[in-house]
Amino acid sequence: MKVVVIGGGIIGMLTALELVKAGIAVRVLDKSHPGTEASWAGGGIVSPLYPWRYPPAVSALAVMAQELYPALAAELTGYSGIDPELTVCGMLMLGADDARDAMVWSRKYGRRIHLLQGHALAAMGDGLAQFNDGIWLPDVANIRNPRLLQSLRRTLEIRGVAVDGGREVVSWERVGNRMRAVRLAGGETIEADQFVLAAGAWSAGLSSTLAGPMPVRPVKGQMLLFHAPDAGLRHILLHQGHYVIPRRDGHILCGSTLEETGFDKSITAEAAVDLHAVAAKLVPSLGAMPPVAHWAGLRPGSPNGIPFIGRHPEAHNLWVNTGHYRNGLVLAPASVQLLGDLMLGRKPVLDASPYAMLDMRAEDQASSSS
Ligand SMILES: Cc1cc2nc3c(=O)[nH]c(=O)nc-3n(C[C@H](O)[C@H](O)[C@H](O)COP(=O)(O)OP(=O)(O)OC[C@H]3O[C@@H](n4cnc5c(N)ncnc54)[C@H](O)[C@@H]3O)c2cc1C
């Protein structure tokens, strides 16, 4: 069997790894440089922010993926020699008013959570005495996502998977209810037995040439980077939806904005000011320090942040793995395992129904007619 994966982000490349491990011949096509879009731009927190605020379909994937990450990081490091720096640093959520929901969620999913106040909270970092309470998740990790992508791409190449940049898929060649080939900008066609659509924020454009629109949309996120090895930041800190993330090499990421501005990836002075203020509030020494970089990426937004994982309703041999919104880096290992199960006829590791395109479309129709 030969599979073509459209999209070389974390989802597309990790899908390719899942398939090649099962002995499938895979090729990855990307319109630009693989691993340089949302998966590169993200913060690499290996947890949803405020995980209890997401539907169970997201928690189920997240909890499973968190268990898979250490072995995945070790496997990729072993193959590629590039360590993606999975680092368990914990995540401290400040000023959140839903601690009760957090505790209920932690019991349901078996995640450790502690409520911190007073001295215990202040001891977690400089400047934290200003907050009254915090929700502490000690087991949350962050991963250095640009290195994860390099490591993954190298691993795929070592395992014989071609990961081709500069290959934009623009349409499909279809025979009845099967796809025969993809057509690239420039006219070349590439045939395969199965196809996987993992084009992130761009997935809806390719899907819409087939059937009704897939509700995946770009949601811009801007991020600032500081180099502050002496800042003493040890944990991910989260306040009112914004965060700082410590990397092993002394860099600190501060994110992020949520902007519905279409496929525009420009950065803005306003976001730089706002994010710098967030950074200074959470790590006071960053207030006087200029950021060393500022960038934006496009998340694949989806209804309730639930990704689409499964067969496309219009074609027997077209599969989708997209719409991971704010959580593609954390969800990826579980998401690709589920898709692999469905494609290869294995017993699904999770109930796949919440992620089915058909169900989501039916739900959308029901809500629009009510
Ligand atoms: C600022 C920011 C912070 C984030 N922080 C986190 C975080 O801390 N933790 C977390 O889990 N997630 C985070 N995310 C979300 C996460 O980055 C995304 O959910 C994830 O990267 C989506 O992966 P993807 O592979 O679907 O998309 P992408 O990485 O965007 O990859 C899609 C690929 O498809 C290619 N493509 C598109 N159209 C075509 C075509 N027609 N033909 C061929 N190739 C095509 C693109 O070039 C691209 O390389 C963040 C995102 C942003 C922007």
Tab-separated table of C-alpha atoms and ligand atoms in Angstrom:
chain	number	residue	atom	x	y	z
A	1	MET	CA	0.000	0.000	0.000
A	2	LYS	CA	1.245	3.509	-0.830
A	3	VAL	CA	0.054	6.539	1.164
A	4	VAL	CA	0.475	10.236	0.375
A	5	VAL	CA	0.227	12.611	3.354
A	6	ILE	CA	-0.642	16.221	2.510
A	7	GLY	CA	0.994	18.558	5.014
A	8	GLY	CA	4.371	18.359	6.721
A	9	GLY	CA	3.540	19.776	10.149
A	10	ILE	CA	3.589	17.777	13.373
A	11	ILE	CA	0.343	16.040	12.410
A	12	GLY	CA	1.333	15.071	8.877
A	13	MET	CA	4.872	13.975	9.709
A	14	LEU	CA	3.863	12.032	12.822
A	15	THR	CA	1.074	10.358	10.826
A	16	ALA	CA	3.748	9.319	8.332
A	17	LEU	CA	5.861	7.860	11.142
A	18	GLU	CA	2.901	5.887	12.476
A	19	LEU	CA	2.267	4.416	9.030
A	20	VAL	CA	5.875	3.632	8.161
A	21	LYS	CA	6.200	1.725	11.442
A	22	ALA	CA	3.374	-0.489	10.177
A	23	GLY	CA	5.339	-1.219	7.012
A	24	ILE	CA	3.437	1.206	4.767
A	25	ALA	CA	5.210	3.164	2.007
A	26	VAL	CA	4.573	6.853	2.746
A	27	ARG	CA	5.409	10.138	1.084
A	28	VAL	CA	4.795	13.570	2.680
A	29	LEU	CA	4.035	16.603	0.484
A	30	ASP	CA	4.247	20.152	1.806
A	31	LYS	CA	3.542	23.379	-0.023
A	32	SER	CA	6.417	25.221	1.660
A	33	HIS	CA	9.222	24.029	3.937
A	34	PRO	CA	7.987	21.118	6.082
A	35	GLY	CA	7.781	21.935	9.758
A	36	THR	CA	7.725	25.720	9.461
A	37	GLU	CA	4.068	26.616	9.996
A	38	ALA	CA	1.916	26.354	13.158
A	39	SER	CA	3.876	23.408	14.527
A	40	TRP	CA	7.041	25.499	14.469
A	41	ALA	CA	5.350	28.665	15.766
A	42	GLY	CA	3.689	27.067	18.791
A	43	GLY	CA	4.829	27.126	22.377
A	44	GLY	CA	5.226	23.383	22.847
A	45	ILE	CA	3.251	23.083	26.082
A	46	VAL	CA	2.400	19.395	26.349
A	47	SER	CA	-1.034	20.104	27.802
A	48	PRO	CA	-4.077	22.117	26.861
A	49	LEU	CA	-4.249	25.414	28.776
A	50	TYR	CA	-6.869	24.920	31.535
A	51	PRO	CA	-7.485	21.319	30.350
A	52	TRP	CA	-10.782	21.011	32.264
A	53	ARG	CA	-12.311	23.708	30.047
A	54	TYR	CA	-12.122	21.441	26.983
A	55	PRO	CA	-14.599	18.729	25.983
A	56	PRO	CA	-13.855	15.100	26.937
A	57	ALA	CA	-12.847	14.360	23.324
A	58	VAL	CA	-9.839	16.680	23.735
A	59	SER	CA	-8.968	15.414	27.226
A	60	ALA	CA	-9.034	11.788	26.050
A	61	LEU	CA	-6.434	12.500	23.355
A	62	ALA	CA	-4.365	14.796	25.585
A	63	VAL	CA	-4.082	12.373	28.476
A	64	MET	CA	-3.127	9.528	26.164
A	65	ALA	CA	-0.600	11.673	24.287
A	66	GLN	CA	1.078	12.853	27.496
A	67	GLU	CA	1.752	9.201	28.335
A	68	LEU	CA	3.195	8.572	24.855
A	69	TYR	CA	5.514	11.599	24.710
A	70	PRO	CA	8.534	10.348	26.713
A	71	ALA	CA	8.908	7.239	24.556
A	72	LEU	CA	8.362	9.255	21.375
A	73	ALA	CA	11.021	11.806	22.356
A	74	ALA	CA	13.478	9.009	23.151
A	75	GLU	CA	12.716	7.210	19.879
A	76	LEU	CA	13.218	10.364	17.794
A	77	THR	CA	16.426	11.236	19.624
A	78	GLY	CA	17.697	7.706	19.073
A	79	TYR	CA	17.059	7.777	15.329
A	80	SER	CA	17.975	11.360	14.513
A	81	GLY	CA	20.489	12.373	17.161
A	82	ILE	CA	18.373	15.511	17.701
A	83	ASP	CA	16.906	15.758	21.212
A	84	PRO	CA	13.543	17.583	21.177
A	85	GLU	CA	14.115	18.498	24.834
A	86	LEU	CA	10.949	17.192	26.428
A	87	THR	CA	11.148	18.822	29.855
A	88	VAL	CA	8.794	18.202	32.757
A	89	CYS	CA	8.625	21.663	34.307
A	90	GLY	CA	5.036	21.793	35.618
A	91	MET	CA	2.404	24.402	34.815
A	92	LEU	CA	1.114	26.914	37.363
A	93	MET	CA	-2.177	28.628	36.573
A	94	LEU	CA	-2.597	31.910	38.371
A	95	GLY	CA	-5.827	33.683	39.209
A	96	ALA	CA	-8.070	30.968	37.732
A	97	ASP	CA	-11.476	30.868	39.381
A	98	ASP	CA	-12.441	27.312	38.441
A	99	ALA	CA	-10.342	25.268	40.867
A	100	ARG	CA	-13.359	23.109	41.688
A	101	ASP	CA	-13.720	22.094	38.023
A	102	ALA	CA	-9.985	21.452	37.926
A	103	MET	CA	-10.202	19.033	40.860
A	104	VAL	CA	-13.143	17.152	39.331
A	105	TRP	CA	-11.223	16.868	36.050
A	106	SER	CA	-8.048	15.702	37.808
A	107	ARG	CA	-9.888	12.889	39.566
A	108	LYS	CA	-11.593	11.785	36.357
A	109	TYR	CA	-8.372	11.657	34.326
A	110	GLY	CA	-5.925	10.694	37.069
A	111	ARG	CA	-3.802	13.860	36.741
A	112	ARG	CA	-2.084	15.381	39.765
A	113	ILE	CA	-3.282	18.875	40.701
A	114	HIS	CA	-2.474	20.955	43.798
A	115	LEU	CA	-4.057	24.208	44.901
A	116	LEU	CA	-1.420	26.662	46.141
A	117	GLN	CA	-1.724	29.814	48.260
A	118	GLY	CA	0.448	32.072	50.413
A	119	HIS	CA	4.045	31.003	50.979
A	120	ALA	CA	3.701	27.845	48.919
A	121	LEU	CA	2.661	29.930	45.921
A	122	ALA	CA	5.231	32.691	46.441
A	123	ALA	CA	7.998	30.078	46.626
A	124	MET	CA	7.229	28.967	43.065
A	125	GLY	CA	8.918	32.016	41.525
A	126	ASP	CA	9.850	35.685	41.716
A	127	GLY	CA	6.881	38.010	41.564
A	128	LEU	CA	4.251	35.421	42.417
A	129	ALA	CA	3.392	36.939	45.803
A	130	GLN	CA	1.055	39.295	43.897
A	131	PHE	CA	-1.318	36.374	43.216
A	132	ASN	CA	-3.752	34.928	45.761
A	133	ASP	CA	-3.949	31.407	44.467
A	134	GLY	CA	-2.634	29.028	41.853
A	135	ILE	CA	-3.526	25.668	40.357
A	136	TRP	CA	-0.362	23.591	40.033
A	137	LEU	CA	-0.022	20.701	37.574
A	138	PRO	CA	3.441	19.311	38.411
A	139	ASP	CA	3.582	16.737	35.618
A	140	VAL	CA	3.100	19.032	32.621
A	141	ALA	CA	6.046	19.163	30.218
A	142	ASN	CA	7.129	21.441	27.423
A	143	ILE	CA	8.863	20.346	24.261
A	144	ARG	CA	11.090	22.438	22.026
A	145	ASN	CA	8.839	22.112	19.007
A	146	PRO	CA	11.228	23.372	16.277
A	147	ARG	CA	13.682	20.676	17.369
A	148	LEU	CA	10.866	18.125	17.570
A	149	LEU	CA	10.073	18.812	13.911
A	150	GLN	CA	13.727	18.599	12.843
A	151	SER	CA	14.099	15.389	14.768
A	152	LEU	CA	10.921	13.939	13.275
A	153	ARG	CA	11.828	14.890	9.709
A	154	ARG	CA	15.306	13.383	10.066
A	155	THR	CA	13.809	10.207	11.552
A	156	LEU	CA	11.394	9.898	8.643
A	157	GLU	CA	14.178	10.343	6.122
A	158	ILE	CA	16.291	7.700	7.872
A	159	ARG	CA	13.278	5.365	7.715
A	160	GLY	CA	12.911	5.942	3.980
A	161	VAL	CA	10.039	8.438	3.943
A	162	ALA	CA	10.379	11.271	1.415
A	163	VAL	CA	9.325	14.585	3.003
A	164	ASP	CA	9.061	16.931	0.043
A	165	GLY	CA	8.765	20.697	0.368
A	166	GLY	CA	7.622	22.991	-2.422
A	167	ARG	CA	4.817	20.568	-3.384
A	168	GLU	CA	1.462	22.311	-3.129
A	169	VAL	CA	-1.539	20.067	-3.640
A	170	VAL	CA	-4.231	22.012	-5.462
A	171	SER	CA	-6.824	19.381	-6.417
A	172	TRP	CA	-7.755	15.729	-6.591
A	173	GLU	CA	-8.187	13.209	-9.374
A	174	ARG	CA	-11.134	11.114	-8.453
A	175	VAL	CA	-12.719	7.961	-9.875
A	176	GLY	CA	-16.154	7.424	-8.356
A	177	ASN	CA	-15.819	7.459	-4.591
A	178	ARG	CA	-12.045	6.875	-4.618
A	179	MET	CA	-9.178	9.297	-5.007
A	180	ARG	CA	-6.714	8.272	-7.699
A	181	ALA	CA	-4.133	11.049	-7.353
A	182	VAL	CA	-3.379	14.530	-6.121
A	183	ARG	CA	-2.563	17.290	-8.573
A	184	LEU	CA	0.196	19.739	-7.643
A	185	ALA	CA	0.550	23.397	-8.528
A	186	GLY	CA	2.481	23.082	-11.786
A	187	GLY	CA	0.382	20.180	-13.014
A	188	GLU	CA	2.243	17.075	-11.792
A	189	THR	CA	-0.017	14.308	-10.448
A	190	ILE	CA	0.968	11.836	-7.744
A	191	GLU	CA	-0.960	8.586	-7.397
A	192	ALA	CA	-1.437	6.586	-4.210
A	193	ASP	CA	-3.719	3.981	-2.671
A	194	GLN	CA	-4.622	6.146	0.326
A	195	PHE	CA	-4.366	9.878	1.079
A	196	VAL	CA	-4.211	11.752	4.388
A	197	LEU	CA	-5.220	15.409	4.576
A	198	ALA	CA	-3.139	17.016	7.354
A	199	ALA	CA	-2.793	20.526	5.981
A	200	GLY	CA	-3.447	22.357	9.246
A	201	ALA	CA	-5.187	25.733	8.866
A	202	TRP	CA	-5.274	25.216	5.077
A	203	SER	CA	-7.219	21.928	5.234
A	204	ALA	CA	-10.627	23.445	4.556
A	205	GLY	CA	-9.519	24.824	1.190
A	206	LEU	CA	-8.540	21.388	-0.057
A	207	SER	CA	-11.538	19.706	1.465
A	208	SER	CA	-13.989	22.190	-0.026
A	209	THR	CA	-13.113	21.036	-3.536
A	210	LEU	CA	-14.756	17.746	-2.550
A	211	ALA	CA	-17.848	18.414	-0.515
A	212	GLY	CA	-19.425	20.854	1.880
A	213	PRO	CA	-16.931	23.021	3.764
A	214	MET	CA	-14.906	21.520	6.583
A	215	PRO	CA	-15.131	23.938	9.535
A	216	VAL	CA	-11.385	24.465	9.972
A	217	ARG	CA	-10.216	28.082	9.999
A	218	PRO	CA	-6.944	29.929	10.620
A	219	VAL	CA	-6.563	31.514	14.065
A	220	LYS	CA	-3.421	33.625	14.326
A	221	GLY	CA	-1.206	33.459	17.387
A	222	GLN	CA	1.716	35.824	18.015
A	223	MET	CA	4.606	34.943	20.283
A	224	LEU	CA	7.575	36.770	21.815
A	225	LEU	CA	10.928	35.219	22.681
A	226	PHE	CA	13.341	36.433	25.360
A	227	HIS	CA	16.822	35.242	26.200
A	228	ALA	CA	16.919	35.422	29.978
A	229	PRO	CA	19.009	32.636	31.516
A	230	ASP	CA	19.195	34.556	34.807
A	231	ALA	CA	15.442	35.146	35.152
A	232	GLY	CA	15.061	32.037	37.285
A	233	LEU	CA	11.861	30.870	35.579
A	234	ARG	CA	11.400	27.179	36.358
A	235	HIS	CA	7.770	26.484	35.470
A	236	ILE	CA	5.221	27.350	32.814
A	237	LEU	CA	3.160	30.200	34.259
A	238	LEU	CA	-0.329	30.898	32.957
A	239	HIS	CA	-2.476	33.921	33.703
A	240	GLN	CA	-5.695	34.931	31.953
A	241	GLY	CA	-4.927	32.780	28.943
A	242	HIS	CA	-1.359	34.037	28.461
A	243	TYR	CA	1.781	32.179	29.426
A	244	VAL	CA	5.543	32.101	29.761
A	245	ILE	CA	7.495	28.924	29.014
A	246	PRO	CA	11.092	28.275	30.127
A	247	ARG	CA	13.395	26.458	27.678
A	248	ARG	CA	16.472	24.554	28.827
A	249	ASP	CA	18.846	27.003	27.129
A	250	GLY	CA	17.604	30.100	28.978
A	251	HIS	CA	15.090	31.258	26.401
A	252	ILE	CA	11.579	32.179	27.555
A	253	LEU	CA	8.582	32.181	25.238
A	254	CYS	CA	5.631	34.419	25.940
A	255	GLY	CA	2.329	33.846	24.192
A	256	SER	CA	0.002	34.234	22.685
A	257	THR	CA	-2.674	36.176	20.870
A	258	LEU	CA	-5.883	34.711	19.440
A	259	GLU	CA	-6.762	36.576	16.236
A	260	GLU	CA	-9.342	35.771	13.586
A	261	THR	CA	-7.617	37.591	10.696
A	262	GLY	CA	-7.687	34.943	7.977
A	263	PHE	CA	-4.430	33.751	6.445
A	264	ASP	CA	-2.518	36.844	7.553
A	265	LYS	CA	0.650	35.973	9.479
A	266	SER	CA	1.925	39.508	10.009
A	267	ILE	CA	3.132	40.533	13.450
A	268	THR	CA	1.887	43.730	15.101
A	269	ALA	CA	3.404	46.324	17.424
A	270	GLU	CA	0.251	46.175	19.550
A	271	ALA	CA	0.671	42.453	20.207
A	272	ALA	CA	4.347	43.006	21.048
A	273	VAL	CA	3.381	45.584	23.692
A	274	ASP	CA	0.615	43.413	25.134
A	275	LEU	CA	2.721	40.262	25.299
A	276	HIS	CA	5.653	42.158	26.800
A	277	ALA	CA	3.312	43.396	29.544
A	278	VAL	CA	2.239	39.794	30.206
A	279	ALA	CA	5.868	38.684	30.377
A	280	ALA	CA	6.736	41.505	32.800
A	281	LYS	CA	3.797	40.677	35.054
A	282	LEU	CA	4.712	36.998	35.271
A	283	VAL	CA	8.523	37.411	35.305
A	284	PRO	CA	9.282	40.970	36.480
A	285	SER	CA	12.880	40.976	35.217
A	286	LEU	CA	11.602	40.619	31.631
A	287	GLY	CA	10.025	44.070	31.855
A	288	ALA	CA	13.305	45.845	31.092
A	289	MET	CA	14.530	43.294	28.580
A	290	PRO	CA	13.873	43.551	24.823
A	291	PRO	CA	12.558	40.407	23.154
A	292	VAL	CA	14.956	38.665	20.760
A	293	ALA	CA	12.228	37.477	18.364
A	294	HIS	CA	8.557	37.954	17.538
A	295	TRP	CA	6.559	35.714	15.196
A	296	ALA	CA	3.076	34.512	14.310
A	297	GLY	CA	1.548	31.210	13.261
A	298	LEU	CA	-1.857	30.023	12.100
A	299	ARG	CA	-3.617	27.467	14.267
A	300	PRO	CA	-6.109	25.137	12.601
A	301	GLY	CA	-9.217	26.276	14.492
A	302	SER	CA	-12.146	23.852	14.760
A	303	PRO	CA	-15.497	23.750	16.594
A	304	ASN	CA	-14.775	23.277	20.327
A	305	GLY	CA	-11.138	22.553	19.438
A	306	ILE	CA	-11.986	18.930	18.616
A	307	PRO	CA	-9.864	17.670	15.723
A	308	PHE	CA	-11.233	15.761	12.736
A	309	ILE	CA	-9.689	12.299	12.693
A	310	GLY	CA	-10.998	9.617	10.371
A	311	ARG	CA	-12.295	8.904	6.908
A	312	HIS	CA	-13.459	11.760	4.694
A	313	PRO	CA	-17.166	11.285	3.948
A	314	GLU	CA	-16.643	11.847	0.230
A	315	ALA	CA	-14.007	9.228	-0.573
A	316	HIS	CA	-13.201	5.751	0.751
A	317	ASN	CA	-9.442	6.230	0.579
A	318	LEU	CA	-9.151	9.818	1.827
A	319	TRP	CA	-8.473	10.352	5.538
A	320	VAL	CA	-8.285	13.515	7.596
A	321	ASN	CA	-6.200	14.459	10.622
A	322	THR	CA	-6.636	18.154	11.197
A	323	GLY	CA	-8.295	20.913	13.225
A	324	HIS	CA	-6.196	20.511	16.389
A	325	TYR	CA	-6.537	24.233	17.097
A	326	ARG	CA	-4.472	25.246	20.181
A	327	ASN	CA	-3.385	21.701	21.028
A	328	GLY	CA	-1.829	20.061	17.993
A	329	LEU	CA	1.553	19.561	19.609
A	330	VAL	CA	0.173	17.854	22.678
A	331	LEU	CA	-2.524	15.847	20.891
A	332	ALA	CA	-0.395	14.654	17.969
A	333	PRO	CA	0.905	11.286	19.268
A	334	ALA	CA	-2.582	10.082	20.250
A	335	SER	CA	-4.223	11.576	17.197
A	336	VAL	CA	-1.913	9.742	14.787
A	337	GLN	CA	-2.312	6.469	16.667
A	338	LEU	CA	-6.078	6.713	16.360
A	339	LEU	CA	-5.885	7.529	12.657
A	340	GLY	CA	-3.434	4.665	12.122
A	341	ASP	CA	-5.842	2.289	13.844
A	342	LEU	CA	-8.693	3.385	11.595
A	343	MET	CA	-6.635	3.243	8.386
A	344	LEU	CA	-5.073	-0.122	9.141
A	345	GLY	CA	-8.182	-1.830	10.512
A	346	ARG	CA	-6.770	-2.160	14.041
A	347	LYS	CA	-8.996	-1.897	17.111
A	348	PRO	CA	-9.187	1.878	17.758
A	349	VAL	CA	-7.292	2.936	20.837
A	350	LEU	CA	-10.133	5.402	21.599
A	351	ASP	CA	-13.770	5.777	20.586
A	352	ALA	CA	-13.349	7.520	17.225
A	353	SER	CA	-16.879	8.864	16.912
A	354	PRO	CA	-16.303	12.335	18.460
A	355	TYR	CA	-13.695	13.065	15.785
A	356	ALA	CA	-15.655	11.905	12.729
A	357	MET	CA	-16.254	14.485	10.018
A	358	LEU	CA	-19.709	13.154	9.330
A	359	ASP	CA	-20.861	13.556	12.925
A	360	MET	CA	-19.545	17.080	13.123
A	361	ARG	CA	-21.291	18.080	9.929
A	362	ALA	CA	-24.544	16.545	11.140
A	363	GLU	CA	-24.179	18.421	14.430
A	364	ASP	CA	-23.533	21.688	12.588
A	365	GLN	CA	-26.608	21.162	10.452
A	366	ALA	CA	-28.696	20.348	13.519
A	367	SER	CA	-27.542	23.476	15.350
A	368	SER	CA	-28.057	25.730	12.313
A	369	SER	CA	-31.585	24.428	11.812
A	370	SER	CA	-32.552	24.769	15.484
B	1	LIG	C1	1.359	30.894	18.770
B	1	LIG	C2	0.945	29.456	18.865
B	1	LIG	C3	1.144	28.774	20.058
B	1	LIG	C4	0.788	27.422	20.170
B	1	LIG	N1	1.111	26.738	21.308
B	1	LIG	C5	0.822	25.419	21.402
B	1	LIG	C6	1.219	24.682	22.550
B	1	LIG	O1	1.862	25.212	23.464
B	1	LIG	N2	0.867	23.360	22.626
B	1	LIG	C7	0.164	22.758	21.632
B	1	LIG	O2	-0.152	21.566	21.768
B	1	LIG	N3	-0.179	23.425	20.512
B	1	LIG	C8	0.127	24.741	20.376
B	1	LIG	N4	-0.241	25.432	19.269
B	1	LIG	C9	-1.086	24.763	18.264
B	1	LIG	C10	-0.270	23.860	17.382
B	1	LIG	O3	0.871	24.548	16.957
B	1	LIG	C11	-1.136	23.404	16.198
B	1	LIG	O4	-2.343	22.833	16.641
B	1	LIG	C12	-0.378	22.347	15.386
B	1	LIG	O5	0.899	22.801	15.056
B	1	LIG	C13	-1.126	21.978	14.118
B	1	LIG	O6	-0.309	21.087	13.396
B	1	LIG	P1	-0.590	20.782	11.886
B	1	LIG	O7	0.436	19.812	11.436
B	1	LIG	O8	-2.023	20.416	11.720
B	1	LIG	O9	-0.439	22.195	11.146
B	1	LIG	P2	0.862	22.944	10.566
B	1	LIG	O10	2.020	22.835	11.449
B	1	LIG	O11	0.414	24.307	10.173
B	1	LIG	O12	1.193	22.093	9.288
B	1	LIG	C14	0.361	22.074	8.151
B	1	LIG	C15	1.276	21.925	6.938
B	1	LIG	O13	0.470	21.728	5.776
B	1	LIG	C16	1.104	22.382	4.695
B	1	LIG	N5	0.109	22.621	3.662
B	1	LIG	C17	-0.965	23.451	3.729
B	1	LIG	N6	-1.663	23.405	2.574
B	1	LIG	C18	-1.017	22.535	1.755
B	1	LIG	C19	-1.242	22.095	0.426
B	1	LIG	N7	-2.290	22.519	-0.299
B	1	LIG	N8	-0.388	21.208	-0.113
B	1	LIG	C20	0.672	20.753	0.617
B	1	LIG	N9	0.955	21.154	1.879
B	1	LIG	C21	0.103	22.032	2.446
B	1	LIG	C22	1.663	23.660	5.338
B	1	LIG	O14	2.718	24.209	4.548
B	1	LIG	C23	2.115	23.177	6.694
B	1	LIG	O15	3.486	22.841	6.719
B	1	LIG	C24	0.153	26.756	19.093
B	1	LIG	C25	-0.026	27.440	17.887
B	1	LIG	C26	0.372	28.779	17.764
B	1	LIG	C27	0.197	29.464	16.445
